[in-house]
Amino acid sequence: MKRRGIFSSNRRVSAITLGLGLCLAGCSPERDLTPVPSTFNGSRFLPAKPLTSQPFTVPDLALEMQPIPAGTFRMGSPISEPGHGANEGPQTVVTISQPFWLGRTPVTHGQWKALMGTDLTGQAQKASASDNDFIQLLARCDDATAMYFVSWHEAMAFCARLNARARAEGSLPAGYEFTLPTEAQWEYACRAGTTGAHYGETGFVLSGPALDAIAWHAGNSGVAYDGPPWGAIVAVGQPAANARSGPRQVGWKQPNAWGLYDMLGNVRQWCRDFPADQLPGGSVTDPTGPATGSDRVVRGGSWHSEPENCRAATRAWSSPDCRLQFIGFRVALAPIPRR
């Protein structure tokens, strides 16, 4: 995989398919996603005045939002970090000046269906070059699985629908909106105060028990995988059985210090920004990326990624029209960006 991006268009989907799978209704459950009732003032959708230090849940979607405090961190990676890429520097001191909320997990298939009215079968059909082979692109597709086959535009449409509902109810906080996180917000939330290669350890160890504990990646995503198979990159030294793998149900690995699950691995996550070839360096506040571009940033690595691409600093991007088996998204409720 290229360091600076994933794929330039969705026409490569069929070419990278490494196995066949059917969307079976009998996928065994791993997690109970029963909607959690809201505890804020009896509001159906959002708390009347969300408190920046408290989580909240969109009850009918079981969409849990975690509070992320304002603060400052060092974005990117040092040259000495194994897996470091040129686009991860120069390291930049970034201040996130206002608190925001971020989804506790990536958006799930069940949440997508409930809000958007389509499902993975329909999304795979959009991604397929032929009306006859789209079913072969599907891996696991139960409701608790991280949503995939979602373009950047569709992820933003999901956020827009959340905004419309909240505005209609009058519960959207002033100056805030549902959106995708900026790349800086994403890395800040991913690190949750840590400075190592990933939030499972304090140094630059790329793989092993610390990464396995927090992320589904190419080295472990086939372990106990019981869904329809889709091919994975088999990491060096890992059993060939891991070639039977695919997207996983959310929330089964350890969260970071801010209560966020699957920030690394499982599915890559769309960010709001156009990509820059390098970080700006120096010190910046609330960066939002370049003003123009053709691609959009994706972060976090996936079930299909080698451990070196499941680091907090790993940067990649793709066409906003692209739908792939290893790209999903996570919702933010964040201050409206100002350039």
Coordinates of C-alpha atoms in Angstrom, one line a residue:
M1 CA 0.0 0.0 0.0
K2 CA 1.3 3.4 -0.8
R3 CA 2.2 5.5 2.2
R4 CA 0.6 8.7 0.9
G5 CA -2.7 7.2 0.0
I6 CA -4.9 4.1 -0.3
F7 CA -6.4 4.0 -3.8
S8 CA -7.2 6.6 -6.3
S9 CA -10.6 5.3 -7.3
N10 CA -13.1 2.6 -6.5
R11 CA -12.4 0.8 -9.8
R12 CA -9.7 -1.2 -8.0
V13 CA -12.2 -2.8 -5.6
S14 CA -12.6 -5.9 -7.8
A15 CA -8.9 -6.2 -8.5
I16 CA -8.0 -6.3 -4.8
T17 CA -10.7 -8.9 -3.8
L18 CA -8.8 -11.8 -2.4
G19 CA -11.7 -14.1 -1.5
L20 CA -15.4 -14.6 -1.8
G21 CA -18.1 -14.1 0.8
L22 CA -21.9 -14.2 1.1
C23 CA -24.0 -11.9 3.4
L24 CA -25.6 -14.5 5.6
A25 CA -28.4 -13.6 8.1
G26 CA -27.0 -16.2 10.5
C27 CA -23.9 -14.4 11.5
S28 CA -23.4 -15.2 15.2
P29 CA -23.7 -12.2 17.6
E30 CA -20.7 -11.0 19.5
R31 CA -22.1 -7.9 21.3
D32 CA -25.5 -6.7 22.4
L33 CA -26.2 -3.4 20.8
T34 CA -29.6 -2.8 22.5
P35 CA -30.2 1.0 22.4
V36 CA -29.2 2.8 25.6
P37 CA -31.9 5.2 26.8
S38 CA -30.9 8.9 27.0
T39 CA -30.5 10.2 30.6
F40 CA -30.6 13.9 29.6
N41 CA -33.8 15.8 30.4
G42 CA -36.1 13.4 28.6
S43 CA -34.8 14.6 25.2
R44 CA -35.6 12.1 22.4
F45 CA -32.5 13.0 20.3
L46 CA -29.8 15.1 22.1
P47 CA -29.5 16.5 25.6
A48 CA -31.1 20.0 25.8
K49 CA -27.6 21.4 26.6
P50 CA -24.9 18.8 26.1
L51 CA -22.2 19.1 28.8
T52 CA -18.7 19.1 27.3
S53 CA -17.4 16.9 30.1
Q54 CA -20.1 14.2 29.8
P55 CA -20.9 11.5 27.3
F56 CA -24.3 11.2 25.8
T57 CA -26.1 8.7 23.6
V58 CA -28.4 9.2 20.6
P59 CA -30.9 6.6 22.0
D60 CA -32.7 5.3 18.9
L61 CA -29.3 4.7 17.2
A62 CA -27.4 3.6 20.3
L63 CA -24.8 6.1 19.0
E64 CA -22.6 6.7 22.0
M65 CA -20.5 9.9 22.0
Q66 CA -17.5 10.4 24.2
P67 CA -16.3 13.9 25.4
I68 CA -12.9 14.9 24.2
P69 CA -11.3 17.8 26.2
A70 CA -9.4 20.7 24.7
G71 CA -5.7 20.4 24.9
T72 CA -2.3 20.3 23.1
F73 CA -0.4 17.4 21.6
R74 CA 2.5 16.6 19.3
M75 CA 1.1 15.4 15.9
G76 CA 3.0 13.1 13.6
S77 CA 5.9 10.8 14.4
P78 CA 9.7 11.2 14.9
I79 CA 12.0 9.7 12.2
S80 CA 13.2 7.2 14.8
E81 CA 9.7 5.6 15.0
P82 CA 9.5 2.2 13.1
G83 CA 7.2 2.6 10.2
H84 CA 7.6 6.4 10.1
G85 CA 6.7 7.9 6.7
A86 CA 7.8 11.2 5.3
N87 CA 4.2 12.5 5.4
E88 CA 4.1 12.1 9.2
G89 CA 6.5 15.0 9.7
P90 CA 7.7 17.4 10.6
Q91 CA 6.2 16.8 14.0
T92 CA 3.8 19.6 14.8
V93 CA 2.6 21.0 18.2
V94 CA -1.2 21.2 17.7
T95 CA -3.7 22.9 20.1
I96 CA -7.3 21.8 20.0
S97 CA -8.8 24.9 21.5
Q98 CA -12.4 23.6 22.1
P99 CA -13.7 20.4 23.5
F100 CA -15.8 18.1 21.2
W101 CA -17.4 14.7 21.2
L102 CA -16.4 11.6 19.2
G103 CA -18.2 8.4 18.6
R104 CA -17.2 5.7 21.1
T105 CA -16.9 3.3 18.2
P106 CA -17.0 3.5 14.4
V107 CA -20.5 3.7 13.0
T108 CA -22.0 0.2 12.8
H109 CA -24.1 -1.4 10.1
G110 CA -27.1 -1.3 12.4
Q111 CA -26.7 2.4 13.0
W112 CA -26.3 3.1 9.3
K113 CA -29.4 1.1 8.4
A114 CA -31.5 2.9 11.1
L115 CA -30.6 6.4 9.9
M116 CA -29.9 6.0 6.2
G117 CA -32.3 3.2 5.2
T118 CA -29.8 1.3 3.1
D119 CA -27.6 -1.7 4.0
L120 CA -24.3 -3.3 3.2
T121 CA -25.8 -5.2 0.3
G122 CA -26.9 -2.0 -1.3
Q123 CA -23.6 -0.4 -0.6
A124 CA -21.6 -3.3 -2.1
Q125 CA -23.8 -3.1 -5.2
K126 CA -22.7 0.6 -5.6
A127 CA -19.1 -0.4 -5.2
S128 CA -19.3 -3.3 -7.7
A129 CA -18.2 -2.9 -11.3
S130 CA -20.8 -5.4 -12.3
D131 CA -24.4 -6.0 -11.2
N132 CA -23.6 -9.7 -11.0
D133 CA -20.6 -9.8 -8.6
F134 CA -21.4 -7.4 -5.9
I135 CA -22.5 -10.1 -3.4
Q136 CA -18.9 -11.5 -3.6
L137 CA -17.6 -8.3 -2.1
L138 CA -19.4 -8.7 1.2
A139 CA -17.8 -10.0 4.3
R140 CA -19.4 -9.8 7.8
C141 CA -22.6 -7.8 7.8
D142 CA -24.5 -8.2 11.1
D143 CA -25.7 -5.1 12.8
A144 CA -22.8 -4.8 15.3
T145 CA -20.1 -4.9 12.6
A146 CA -18.3 -1.7 11.7
M147 CA -19.9 -0.2 8.6
Y148 CA -17.9 -0.3 5.5
F149 CA -18.4 0.3 1.8
V150 CA -19.1 4.0 2.7
S151 CA -17.7 6.8 0.6
W152 CA -16.6 10.1 2.2
H153 CA -19.6 11.8 0.7
E154 CA -22.0 9.2 2.2
A155 CA -20.3 9.5 5.6
M156 CA -20.9 13.3 5.5
A157 CA -24.5 12.6 4.4
F158 CA -24.9 10.5 7.6
C159 CA -23.7 13.5 9.6
A160 CA -26.0 15.9 7.8
R161 CA -29.0 13.8 8.6
L162 CA -28.0 13.8 12.3
N163 CA -27.7 17.6 12.1
A164 CA -31.2 17.9 10.5
R165 CA -32.8 15.9 13.2
A166 CA -31.0 17.8 16.0
R167 CA -31.9 21.2 14.5
A168 CA -35.5 20.2 14.1
E169 CA -35.6 19.3 17.8
G170 CA -33.7 22.4 18.8
S171 CA -31.0 20.5 20.6
L172 CA -27.9 21.1 18.5
P173 CA -25.4 23.1 20.6
A174 CA -24.7 26.5 19.3
G175 CA -21.6 26.6 17.1
Y176 CA -21.4 22.8 16.9
E177 CA -22.4 20.3 14.2
F178 CA -22.2 16.6 13.6
T179 CA -19.4 16.0 11.1
L180 CA -16.3 13.9 10.5
P181 CA -13.4 14.8 12.7
T182 CA -10.5 16.8 11.3
E183 CA -7.3 14.8 10.9
A184 CA -5.8 16.7 13.9
Q185 CA -8.9 16.0 16.1
W186 CA -8.7 12.4 15.1
E187 CA -5.1 11.9 16.0
Y188 CA -5.5 13.9 19.2
A189 CA -8.4 11.7 20.3
C190 CA -6.6 8.5 19.2
R191 CA -3.5 9.3 21.3
A192 CA -5.6 10.3 24.3
G193 CA -2.5 11.7 25.9
T194 CA 0.0 9.1 24.8
T195 CA 3.1 9.7 22.7
G196 CA 4.1 6.2 21.4
A197 CA 3.4 4.4 18.2
H198 CA -0.1 3.5 19.5
Y199 CA -2.1 4.0 22.6
G200 CA -1.5 0.4 23.8
E201 CA 2.1 1.1 24.8
T202 CA 4.4 3.9 25.7
G203 CA 7.2 3.3 23.2
F204 CA 7.6 2.4 19.5
V205 CA 6.7 -1.3 19.5
L206 CA 4.6 -1.9 16.4
S207 CA 3.2 -5.4 17.0
G208 CA 2.7 -8.0 19.7
P209 CA 0.3 -8.3 22.6
A210 CA 0.0 -4.6 23.2
L211 CA -1.3 -4.0 19.6
D212 CA -3.4 -7.2 19.6
A213 CA -5.1 -5.9 22.7
I214 CA -6.4 -2.8 21.1
A215 CA -6.7 -3.4 17.3
W216 CA -7.9 -5.9 14.7
H217 CA -5.1 -5.9 12.1
A218 CA -3.7 -8.2 9.4
G219 CA -1.9 -10.2 12.0
N220 CA -4.9 -11.1 14.1
S221 CA -8.1 -10.3 12.2
G222 CA -8.6 -13.9 11.3
V223 CA -8.6 -15.1 14.9
A224 CA -12.0 -16.6 15.7
Y225 CA -13.4 -14.9 12.6
D226 CA -16.8 -16.5 11.9
G227 CA -18.2 -14.3 9.2
P228 CA -18.1 -14.8 5.4
P229 CA -14.5 -14.7 4.4
W230 CA -12.7 -11.9 2.7
G231 CA -8.9 -12.0 2.1
A232 CA -6.5 -10.3 4.3
I233 CA -2.8 -9.5 4.0
V234 CA -1.1 -12.2 6.1
A235 CA 1.5 -10.5 8.2
V236 CA 5.0 -11.9 8.3
G237 CA 5.2 -14.7 10.9
Q238 CA 1.4 -15.0 11.2
P239 CA -0.6 -18.1 10.5
A240 CA -2.0 -18.5 7.0
A241 CA -5.4 -19.0 8.6
N242 CA -5.6 -15.3 9.0
A243 CA -6.4 -15.1 5.3
R244 CA -10.0 -15.8 6.3
S245 CA -11.0 -12.5 7.9
G246 CA -12.9 -9.3 7.4
P247 CA -14.4 -6.3 9.3
R248 CA -15.2 -7.1 12.9
Q249 CA -17.9 -6.2 15.4
V250 CA -17.0 -3.0 17.2
G251 CA -16.0 -2.6 20.9
W252 CA -14.2 -5.9 21.4
K253 CA -10.7 -4.6 21.9
Q254 CA -9.5 -2.5 24.7
P255 CA -10.4 1.3 24.5
N256 CA -7.9 4.1 24.9
A257 CA -7.8 6.3 28.0
W258 CA -10.7 8.5 26.7
G259 CA -13.0 5.5 26.2
L260 CA -12.7 5.2 22.4
Y261 CA -12.8 1.7 20.9
D262 CA -11.3 0.6 17.5
M263 CA -9.4 3.9 16.9
L264 CA -6.8 1.7 15.4
G265 CA -7.6 -1.3 13.2
N266 CA -10.9 -2.8 12.2
V267 CA -11.9 -0.2 9.7
R268 CA -10.0 2.9 8.5
Q269 CA -11.9 6.1 9.3
W270 CA -12.7 9.0 7.0
C271 CA -11.6 12.5 8.2
R272 CA -13.0 15.8 7.1
D273 CA -9.7 17.2 5.6
F274 CA -8.2 17.4 2.2
P275 CA -4.7 15.8 2.7
A276 CA -1.4 17.6 2.8
D277 CA 1.8 15.9 1.7
Q278 CA 3.4 16.9 5.0
L279 CA 2.5 18.3 8.4
P280 CA 2.9 22.1 8.8
G281 CA 5.5 22.0 11.5
G282 CA 5.9 24.5 14.3
S283 CA 2.8 25.2 16.4
V284 CA -0.7 25.5 15.1
T285 CA -4.2 25.8 16.5
D286 CA -7.2 23.9 15.2
P287 CA -5.8 23.0 11.8
T288 CA -8.3 21.9 9.1
G289 CA -5.9 20.9 6.3
P290 CA -5.5 22.4 2.9
A291 CA -8.3 24.6 1.5
T292 CA -8.6 22.5 -1.7
G293 CA -7.8 19.0 -2.9
S294 CA -9.2 16.0 -4.7
D295 CA -8.8 13.2 -2.0
R296 CA -9.9 13.0 1.6
V297 CA -7.9 11.8 4.6
V298 CA -8.4 8.3 6.1
R299 CA -6.8 7.3 9.4
G300 CA -6.3 4.4 11.8
G301 CA -5.5 1.3 9.7
S302 CA -7.8 -1.6 9.4
W303 CA -8.3 -5.4 9.8
H304 CA -6.5 -5.5 6.4
S305 CA -3.4 -3.4 7.5
E306 CA 0.0 -4.5 8.5
P307 CA 0.9 -3.4 12.1
E308 CA 3.1 -0.5 10.8
N309 CA -0.1 1.0 9.4
C310 CA -1.9 0.8 12.7
R311 CA -0.1 3.6 14.4
A312 CA -1.5 6.8 15.7
A313 CA 0.6 8.8 13.2
T314 CA 0.0 6.8 10.1
R315 CA -1.5 9.0 7.4
A316 CA -3.3 8.0 4.2
W317 CA -6.0 9.2 1.9
S318 CA -8.3 8.2 -0.9
S319 CA -10.9 9.4 -3.4
P320 CA -14.0 10.7 -1.6
D321 CA -16.1 8.5 -4.0
C322 CA -14.2 5.4 -3.0
R323 CA -16.1 2.5 -1.2
L324 CA -13.9 -0.3 0.2
Q325 CA -14.1 -3.2 2.5
F326 CA -11.8 -1.6 5.0
I327 CA -12.9 2.0 5.2
G328 CA -15.6 3.2 7.6
F329 CA -16.1 6.3 9.7
R330 CA -16.7 7.7 13.1
V331 CA -18.9 10.7 13.9
A332 CA -17.8 13.8 15.7
L333 CA -20.0 16.6 17.3
A334 CA -17.5 19.4 17.0
P335 CA -17.1 23.2 16.6
I336 CA -18.0 24.3 13.1
P337 CA -14.6 24.9 11.4
R338 CA -13.5 28.4 10.6
R339 CA -10.8 29.0 8.1

